[in-house]
Amino acid sequence: MEGSPERRQGGEGGGDVAASWWRDGVFYQIYPRSFADTDGDGVGDLRGIIDRLDHLEWLGVAGLWLNPTMPSPNEDWGYDVADFTAVHPELGTMEDLEELVAEAGRRGMRVLLDLVPNHTSDRHAWFQDALRGRDAPHRDFYVWADAAPDGSPPNNWESSFGGPAWTLDEASGQYYLHNFLPTQPDLNWWNEEVREAFDEILRFWFERGIAGFRIDVTHGIVKDRELRDDPAATPEDHPLVQARGLKQQFSMNRPEVHDVLRRWRALADAAEPKRILVGETYVLDLDQLVPFYGNGEDELNLAFNFLFVHAAFEAEEMRTVVEGVEARLPATSWPVWTGSNHDAGRLATRWAQGDAARARLALMMLICLRGTPFLYYGDEIGLPDVPLDPADALDPVPRRTGKAERNRDPCRTPMQWSAEPGAGFTEAGVRPWLPIGDAASCNVAAQREDRGSPLHLTRDLIALRAAEPDLRGGGYETLPAPDGAWAWRRGEGHAVALNLSGAEVTVPDLRGRVAIATERARDGEQVEGSLALGPWQGAVVALEP
Ligand code: GLC
């Protein structure tokens, strides 16, 4: 699936990066339960995605990432996998999935599945076997340990979803590890049999034509062999690490993870055509992020950048993260930029605080940085999080942690296709699995009729990226900009200027023509030496040679 052998300019080092579909294109993340329901049960399904491929082709995306599609008791909505080589019946059949891959392919789009190698569901046959006792064949597929001498759990590790990361199995008297829910036992990646089982799982899906995987909790799969205590966070740590209390230095983030990634990359590269690996690399420090690319060609193809996801939508903070990535990434590695996902929430709410102009600016930023953008379903229409009562949460996290703000349901609500009852997601009168937001004020059908909409802006930006080599492979260079603004050059011939503030700004030293402005009436405007931008406005400028 590599594209032409054309080489491109890399980061500030002026490296050399091969053009390829996954570097050039824009990805689109689909939460299958919430995209389109074709069988009237209020839950989205694979056939619904097939039905909506025309929308995605029209939008111009190159790749789809589907949140988990495998059988699951849904205690963590698919992230508790009971069978790694099948399709969850609520979502459809293996034939549906194969048809989806083929139909997407016909439209020039490739499909990534979500792989969850850190843990399984407690209902998985491996864990059911492991529970049979210390000598069970799959016992060592999981992480077991005896109680501490005082009878407490083996060490101080805490679950990311609240409480201790250990649960006692009374029958055998040992504890098993779960960095997430007690119904999500962690796999033991020191066991060669686990590694071999996953080799088979990767091959199984590659044979079904998927283009690769988004890999859940990539940073966490290998645990400290000696199960040492995690240290306390310090004031130097990222605020989100401090909020956690402990630094996940031994419960996750072990250096041996790179052996596994090299192994998977060899499998992905050996497939014909080559497949790609995109990691959920949840580290909040760029020096920890960069190693997930290995030497640039032997580990992940793309490593999600959570420092960027969690950066304030503010010029200096965003620019600092991007400059940090540009300075650190090996010349053969490629950045990835995201503003929304099924955990962090939607950019229209998180970054834009419900302000339409800011959401448009965020879309321009994501699509015009050097790297691969991942849009989350609904980003293209500026879909906000839907306010929901945490008391009704289907997400287990707010209940377990007692933190209402950790409810992830608001960013997982159904796609809003139209203003009709059911929002085009499901039939009128059907109760959707999560409530639908205000579809009258934000939906695909209405925005398709409106050239000034976020939907058309997104589509036009994607088309501009596809048309202009600068916006795909061109190097990034920060340009001078006043406080509150951020400007950069892409390649030789394009500049992007964003005003991330509520004041008017003037970006100096620009000469050319506005290719696309967030304020669409300004498309085509001549830029004669400087560009004035109103509050939360941005523009891509085709520079005069
Ligand atoms: C990842 C997923 C998240 C899930 C967790 C546990 O962070 O993105 O949705 O709850 O892993 O599998």
XYZ file of C-alpha atoms and ligand atoms in Angstrom:
557
model
C 0.000 0.000 0.000
C 2.999 2.257 -0.341
C 2.433 4.945 -2.936
C 4.914 6.240 -5.465
C 8.620 6.137 -4.581
C 8.729 9.962 -4.646
C 10.797 11.309 -1.705
C 9.773 14.295 0.330
C 11.457 16.789 2.563
C 11.205 15.745 6.198
C 11.371 17.810 9.378
C 13.735 20.607 10.251
C 16.573 18.183 9.706
C 15.542 18.323 6.057
C 15.172 14.524 6.017
C 13.776 12.326 3.420
C 10.304 10.863 3.720
C 8.666 8.602 1.162
C 5.246 9.649 -0.075
C 2.573 7.122 0.834
C -1.178 6.949 1.148
C -1.091 7.121 4.949
C 1.196 10.148 5.033
C -0.615 12.041 2.315
C -4.181 11.220 3.216
C -6.599 12.186 5.939
C -7.972 9.534 8.307
C -11.461 9.354 9.716
C -12.237 7.572 12.970
C -15.597 5.806 13.153
C -17.217 4.651 16.367
C -19.262 1.861 14.759
C -22.034 1.782 17.374
C -22.756 5.418 16.642
C -22.339 5.855 12.902
C -25.420 4.420 11.193
C -27.978 1.824 12.274
C -29.455 -0.235 9.428
C -31.320 -2.915 11.388
C -33.342 -0.643 13.636
C -31.927 -1.727 16.996
C -30.565 1.710 17.898
C -26.983 0.520 17.535
C -24.830 1.419 14.542
C -23.543 -1.457 12.431
C -21.084 -2.334 9.690
C -23.764 -2.201 7.005
C -24.474 1.336 8.149
C -20.846 2.237 7.520
C -21.073 0.679 4.041
C -24.165 2.796 3.357
C -22.308 5.944 4.310
C -19.095 5.325 2.369
C -20.317 7.712 -0.310
C -20.227 10.520 2.249
C -16.663 9.648 3.186
C -15.579 9.417 -0.437
C -17.174 12.794 -1.114
C -15.321 14.187 1.900
C -12.057 12.856 0.471
C -10.692 10.762 3.308
C -8.083 8.098 2.553
C -8.327 5.867 5.587
C -10.873 4.772 8.177
C -10.143 3.629 11.705
C -12.982 1.629 13.212
C -13.245 1.470 16.991
C -13.474 -2.155 18.213
C -15.472 -4.508 16.026
C -14.736 -7.770 17.825
C -17.099 -9.751 20.091
C -17.239 -8.160 23.515
C -19.468 -8.147 26.583
C -19.155 -4.351 26.246
C -18.199 -3.600 29.808
C -15.796 -1.126 28.179
C -17.646 -0.891 24.858
C -15.580 -3.237 22.749
C -12.257 -2.660 24.508
C -12.899 -5.868 26.417
C -12.420 -8.390 23.634
C -13.795 -11.909 24.002
C -12.611 -13.192 20.607
C -9.890 -11.533 18.524
C -10.785 -13.189 15.214
C -14.506 -12.552 14.871
C -17.030 -9.734 14.495
C -19.361 -8.586 17.252
C -22.843 -9.838 16.260
C -24.502 -6.509 17.116
C -22.273 -4.861 14.505
C -22.653 -7.501 11.795
C -20.859 -10.500 10.361
C -17.427 -11.313 8.994
C -18.978 -11.053 5.508
C -20.167 -7.523 6.313
C -16.678 -6.571 7.415
C -15.132 -8.022 4.269
C -17.692 -6.222 2.161
C -16.932 -2.983 3.996
C -13.217 -3.370 3.287
C -13.927 -4.123 -0.381
C -16.456 -1.302 -0.825
C -14.145 1.174 0.879
C -11.318 -0.028 -1.359
C -13.424 0.567 -4.444
C -13.740 4.166 -3.317
C -10.037 4.577 -2.636
C -10.270 4.207 1.141
C -8.460 1.750 3.386
C -9.656 0.373 6.709
C -7.802 0.061 10.028
C -9.229 -2.093 12.792
C -8.684 -1.507 16.494
C -6.424 -4.101 18.113
C -6.480 -4.447 21.910
C -3.355 -6.370 22.952
C -2.993 -5.026 26.493
C -5.854 -7.030 27.929
C -8.778 -9.280 27.088
C -12.287 -9.567 28.415
C -12.565 -11.842 31.442
C -14.968 -13.802 29.217
C -12.165 -14.605 26.742
C -11.426 -18.350 26.556
C -7.822 -17.707 27.625
C -8.849 -16.083 30.878
C -11.590 -18.605 31.544
C -8.929 -21.271 31.219
C -6.452 -19.307 33.364
C -9.021 -19.220 36.168
C -8.980 -23.004 36.332
C -5.839 -22.883 38.457
C -2.132 -22.328 38.681
C -1.390 -25.157 36.247
C -3.951 -24.199 33.605
C -2.425 -23.986 30.091
C -3.302 -20.291 29.737
C -2.512 -19.287 33.327
C 0.678 -17.527 32.282
C -1.114 -15.613 29.502
C -2.018 -13.165 32.280
C -0.120 -11.414 35.068
C -0.556 -13.204 38.388
C 1.097 -12.430 41.692
C 0.850 -13.396 45.332
C -0.334 -10.953 47.959
C 2.203 -8.740 49.702
C 3.420 -10.155 53.073
C 0.765 -8.123 54.901
C -1.965 -9.621 52.728
C -2.525 -6.519 50.618
C -2.297 -6.465 46.777
C 1.110 -7.329 45.275
C 2.154 -3.703 44.697
C 0.853 -0.126 44.537
C -0.311 -0.110 40.912
C -3.597 1.639 40.285
C -6.177 1.028 37.588
C -6.620 3.872 35.091
C -10.314 3.419 35.785
C -10.009 3.829 39.557
C -9.042 1.563 42.456
C -6.239 -0.973 42.709
C -4.987 -2.635 39.523
C -5.185 -6.045 41.209
C -8.123 -8.324 41.939
C -7.894 -11.424 44.107
C -8.885 -14.720 42.541
C -10.123 -16.483 45.668
C -9.933 -19.949 44.164
C -6.185 -19.849 43.565
C -5.329 -17.267 46.207
C -3.445 -15.122 43.685
C -4.108 -11.665 42.326
C -4.431 -10.882 38.615
C -3.485 -7.546 37.075
C -5.913 -5.193 35.332
C -4.749 -1.719 34.419
C -8.369 -0.976 33.458
C -11.561 -2.753 34.657
C -11.379 -5.941 36.749
C -13.174 -7.535 33.773
C -10.186 -6.554 31.567
C -7.297 -8.745 32.781
C -3.906 -7.625 31.414
C -2.046 -10.041 29.171
C 1.481 -11.145 30.046
C 3.672 -9.968 27.178
C 6.718 -11.701 28.644
C 5.116 -14.964 27.527
C 6.276 -16.014 24.070
C 2.966 -17.839 23.517
C 1.085 -14.564 23.896
C 3.361 -13.001 21.285
C 2.768 -15.912 18.921
C -0.986 -15.791 19.440
C -0.988 -12.127 18.422
C 1.210 -12.794 15.397
C -1.590 -15.079 14.246
C -4.248 -12.465 14.984
C -2.397 -9.853 12.922
C -2.017 -12.283 10.027
C -5.660 -13.335 10.279
C -6.847 -9.767 9.703
C -4.198 -8.881 7.146
C -5.509 -11.820 5.097
C -8.939 -10.215 5.229
C -7.601 -7.137 3.532
C -7.455 -4.598 6.322
C -4.800 -1.925 5.885
C -3.476 -2.193 9.424
C -4.349 -1.499 13.031
C -4.814 1.240 15.516
C -3.259 -0.379 18.579
C -4.871 0.243 21.942
C -2.648 1.138 24.923
C 0.498 0.495 22.867
C 2.710 2.059 25.519
C 1.369 -0.200 28.247
C 1.442 -3.781 27.116
C 4.724 -4.842 28.753
C 4.898 -4.565 32.547
C 7.911 -4.522 34.799
C 9.034 -8.112 35.213
C 9.738 -7.523 38.917
C 6.409 -5.712 39.433
C 8.144 -2.787 41.152
C 5.970 -0.036 42.681
C 5.119 2.943 40.471
C 6.746 6.141 41.811
C 4.758 9.187 42.846
C 4.314 11.911 40.234
C 6.401 15.032 40.763
C 5.731 18.712 40.051
C 7.792 18.347 36.852
C 5.278 15.872 35.436
C 2.451 16.830 33.097
C -0.651 17.981 35.029
C -2.551 14.884 33.884
C 0.175 12.658 35.311
C 0.099 14.647 38.559
C -3.677 14.248 38.681
C -3.184 10.498 38.502
C -0.867 10.607 41.519
C 1.424 7.808 40.368
C 3.710 7.784 37.348
C 3.054 4.616 35.319
C 6.710 3.796 35.094
C 6.557 0.093 35.977
C 2.897 -0.822 35.428
C 3.294 0.359 31.794
C 5.866 2.128 29.622
C 8.572 -0.526 29.803
C 11.371 -0.396 27.215
C 10.737 -4.010 26.192
C 7.580 -2.886 24.367
C 9.863 -1.943 21.477
C 10.733 -5.615 20.882
C 7.040 -6.308 20.350
C 6.603 -3.321 18.060
C 9.557 -4.358 15.911
C 8.063 -7.815 15.669
C 4.689 -6.433 14.546
C 6.266 -3.996 12.123
C 8.155 -6.856 10.490
C 4.817 -8.665 10.053
C 3.118 -5.547 8.683
C 5.974 -4.852 6.277
C 6.085 -8.475 5.132
C 2.425 -8.363 4.091
C 1.747 -7.638 0.458
C 0.883 -4.815 0.182
C 2.490 -3.438 3.344
C 0.181 -2.684 6.274
C 0.490 0.080 8.859
C 0.511 0.335 12.648
C -0.895 3.361 14.424
C -0.342 3.405 18.154
C -2.325 4.818 21.015
C 0.887 5.995 22.664
C -0.505 7.729 25.709
C 2.581 9.499 26.976
C 2.614 13.162 27.848
C 6.214 13.913 27.055
C 7.651 14.131 23.530
C 10.888 12.458 24.569
C 8.824 9.411 25.508
C 6.758 9.588 22.319
C 9.542 9.628 19.740
C 10.970 6.158 20.564
C 7.692 4.558 19.436
C 8.785 5.282 15.879
C 11.943 3.228 16.449
C 14.584 4.118 13.901
C 11.815 5.706 11.848
C 11.081 2.573 9.887
C 11.003 -0.365 12.247
C 8.275 0.321 14.832
C 5.004 2.280 14.587
C 4.154 4.074 11.341
C 2.225 6.673 13.332
C 2.193 7.363 17.074
C -0.706 9.442 18.399
C 0.433 12.583 20.155
C -1.536 13.144 23.362
C 0.480 16.153 24.390
C -1.033 17.825 21.338
C -4.524 16.427 21.989
C -4.432 17.872 25.509
C -2.731 21.152 24.625
C -4.808 24.278 25.184
C -6.149 25.737 21.936
C -3.774 28.626 22.205
C -1.059 29.727 19.778
C 2.025 29.420 21.907
C 1.164 26.075 23.473
C 0.184 24.447 20.176
C 3.188 25.861 18.359
C 5.539 24.645 21.083
C 4.267 21.076 20.779
C 4.523 21.135 16.987
C 8.015 22.644 17.024
C 9.020 20.023 19.592
C 7.833 17.241 17.305
C 9.519 18.795 14.274
C 12.786 19.050 16.158
C 12.742 15.558 17.636
C 11.258 13.139 15.114
C 13.713 11.126 13.051
C 13.705 12.375 9.468
C 12.002 9.189 8.286
C 9.151 9.451 10.815
C 5.874 11.196 10.292
C 3.730 13.138 12.789
C 0.028 12.574 13.414
C -2.419 15.222 14.626
C -5.781 14.756 16.336
C -8.260 17.012 18.055
C -10.991 14.553 19.019
C -11.440 10.909 19.848
C -13.737 8.571 21.739
C -11.875 9.136 25.016
C -10.726 12.762 25.021
C -13.907 14.354 23.661
C -14.677 16.424 20.588
C -12.666 19.412 19.379
C -15.804 21.500 18.853
C -16.275 21.413 22.619
C -12.801 20.837 24.078
C -10.835 23.285 21.971
C -13.561 25.459 20.462
C -15.834 25.716 23.517
C -18.841 25.576 21.248
C -17.660 28.504 19.115
C -18.092 27.714 15.397
C -15.191 29.934 14.278
C -12.742 28.165 16.586
C -13.839 24.731 15.393
C -13.192 25.822 11.803
C -9.755 27.058 12.778
C -8.957 23.746 14.463
C -9.923 21.852 11.300
C -7.643 24.061 9.209
C -4.794 23.505 11.665
C -5.164 19.705 11.686
C -5.347 19.339 7.914
C -2.503 21.780 7.143
C 0.186 20.754 9.625
C 2.975 18.489 8.397
C 1.667 15.057 9.312
C -1.382 12.862 9.080
C -4.642 14.239 10.493
C -7.137 11.932 12.154
C -10.631 13.377 12.193
C -13.261 11.836 14.472
C -16.712 11.208 12.993
C -18.665 14.440 13.276
C -15.600 16.714 13.376
C -16.388 17.602 9.776
C -19.711 19.153 10.799
C -18.359 20.722 13.970
C -20.322 18.254 16.090
C -20.032 19.140 19.781
C -20.084 16.789 22.759
C -23.677 16.157 23.790
C -24.374 17.160 27.394
C -25.595 14.044 29.209
C -26.407 13.326 32.830
C -23.447 11.371 34.270
C -25.929 9.459 36.421
C -27.089 7.735 33.213
C -23.575 7.007 31.945
C -23.022 3.779 30.055
C -19.287 4.414 30.289
C -18.092 2.639 33.460
C -15.399 5.223 34.186
C -17.398 8.018 35.866
C -19.074 5.488 38.149
C -15.834 3.788 39.151
C -13.831 6.954 39.644
C -16.635 9.105 41.036
C -15.588 11.761 38.508
C -18.507 12.956 36.373
C -16.095 14.787 34.052
C -14.596 11.473 33.015
C -17.848 10.392 31.328
C -17.003 9.522 27.723
C -20.600 9.079 26.554
C -20.960 12.746 25.445
C -18.398 12.226 22.662
C -19.810 8.853 21.576
C -23.357 9.868 20.653
C -24.869 9.036 17.244
C -23.749 10.752 14.072
C -26.148 13.468 12.975
C -26.917 12.889 9.317
C -30.118 14.894 9.015
C -32.709 16.831 10.979
C -35.299 14.051 10.685
C -36.395 12.065 13.747
C -33.587 9.559 14.363
C -31.181 12.068 12.730
C -30.653 9.692 9.811
C -28.741 7.513 12.307
C -31.683 5.246 13.029
C -35.364 4.982 12.150
C -37.833 7.404 13.678
C -39.166 6.043 16.941
C -36.174 3.795 17.652
C -34.364 4.483 20.914
C -30.679 4.966 20.074
C -28.134 3.348 22.410
C -26.987 6.838 23.423
C -29.120 9.976 23.063
C -28.801 11.991 19.862
C -27.701 15.617 20.168
C -29.342 18.665 18.634
C -29.535 17.348 15.075
C -31.645 20.265 13.866
C -28.770 22.672 14.419
C -25.923 20.408 13.271
C -26.280 17.749 10.598
C -24.661 16.526 7.396
C -27.630 17.056 5.060
C -28.061 20.739 5.896
C -24.340 21.413 5.701
C -24.037 19.790 2.299
C -26.438 22.449 1.013
C -24.387 25.240 2.553
C -21.071 26.127 0.878
C -20.070 28.109 3.942
C -20.489 25.167 6.329
C -17.768 23.401 8.336
C -18.468 20.358 6.164
C -17.536 22.158 2.960
C -14.552 23.779 4.645
C -13.283 20.352 5.710
C -13.839 18.892 2.259
C -12.161 21.833 0.540
C -9.161 21.687 2.876
C -8.774 17.962 2.230
C -8.989 18.608 -1.519
C -6.411 21.389 -1.271
C -4.080 19.058 0.616
C -4.574 16.450 -2.109
C -3.864 19.010 -4.846
C -0.837 20.749 -3.341
C 2.352 18.733 -2.750
C 3.457 21.440 -0.281
C 0.533 20.638 2.014
C 1.259 16.922 1.954
C 5.003 16.484 2.001
C 6.367 20.030 2.339
C 8.508 20.809 5.368
C 7.188 22.854 8.320
C 8.763 26.138 9.317
C 7.391 28.562 11.886
C 6.877 32.086 10.493
C 6.786 35.333 12.438
C 3.370 36.108 13.891
C 2.078 38.482 16.561
C 0.985 37.273 20.013
C -2.089 35.085 19.811
C -1.391 34.082 16.223
C 0.548 31.187 14.746
C 1.869 31.035 11.218
C 3.942 28.474 9.399
C 5.253 27.770 5.945
C 4.705 24.440 4.215
C 7.263 23.641 1.573
C 8.295 26.541 -0.622
C 4.941 27.788 -1.743
C 2.347 27.803 1.044
C 1.782 29.485 4.362
C -0.861 28.879 7.003
C -1.817 31.706 9.348
C -4.133 31.160 12.295
C -5.422 33.722 14.731
C -5.982 31.795 17.947
C -7.260 34.800 19.805
C -10.299 37.001 20.147
C -8.424 40.124 18.980
C -7.623 41.291 15.437
C -4.084 40.464 14.379
C -1.895 41.190 11.378
C 0.499 38.491 10.231
C 3.491 40.152 8.533
C 5.576 39.235 5.503
C 3.031 37.320 3.464
C 2.500 37.888 -0.230
C 0.280 35.804 -2.463
C -3.312 34.696 -2.667
C -5.678 33.190 -0.086
C -6.338 29.616 -1.193
C -8.879 28.929 1.550
C -9.906 31.070 4.505
C -12.028 29.914 7.422
C -14.156 32.967 6.562
C -14.974 31.686 3.078
C -15.777 35.104 1.612
C -12.032 35.740 1.750
C -11.061 32.820 -0.521
C -9.098 34.211 -3.463
C -8.186 37.478 -1.730
C -4.787 38.982 -2.683
C -2.296 39.222 0.178
C -0.059 42.252 -0.345
C 2.665 42.026 2.278
C 0.600 41.198 5.364
C -2.591 39.416 6.280
C -5.144 40.856 8.711
C -7.130 38.192 10.519
C -10.249 38.784 12.582
C -10.848 36.899 15.856
C -10.404 33.132 15.432
C -9.851 33.388 11.682
C -7.310 31.537 9.617
C -6.136 31.238 6.037
C -3.975 29.104 3.797
C -1.974 31.382 1.510
C -0.468 30.320 -1.821
C 2.743 32.363 -1.732
C 4.052 34.429 -4.613
C 7.248 32.792 -5.896
C -7.863 2.894 25.382
C -9.159 3.122 24.650
C -10.235 3.360 25.670
C -10.349 2.137 26.555
C -9.000 1.812 27.179
C -8.998 0.465 27.805
O -7.451 4.003 26.081
O -9.040 4.174 23.748
O -11.477 3.658 25.087
O -11.302 2.358 27.543
O -7.986 1.781 26.215
O -9.036 -0.522 26.803
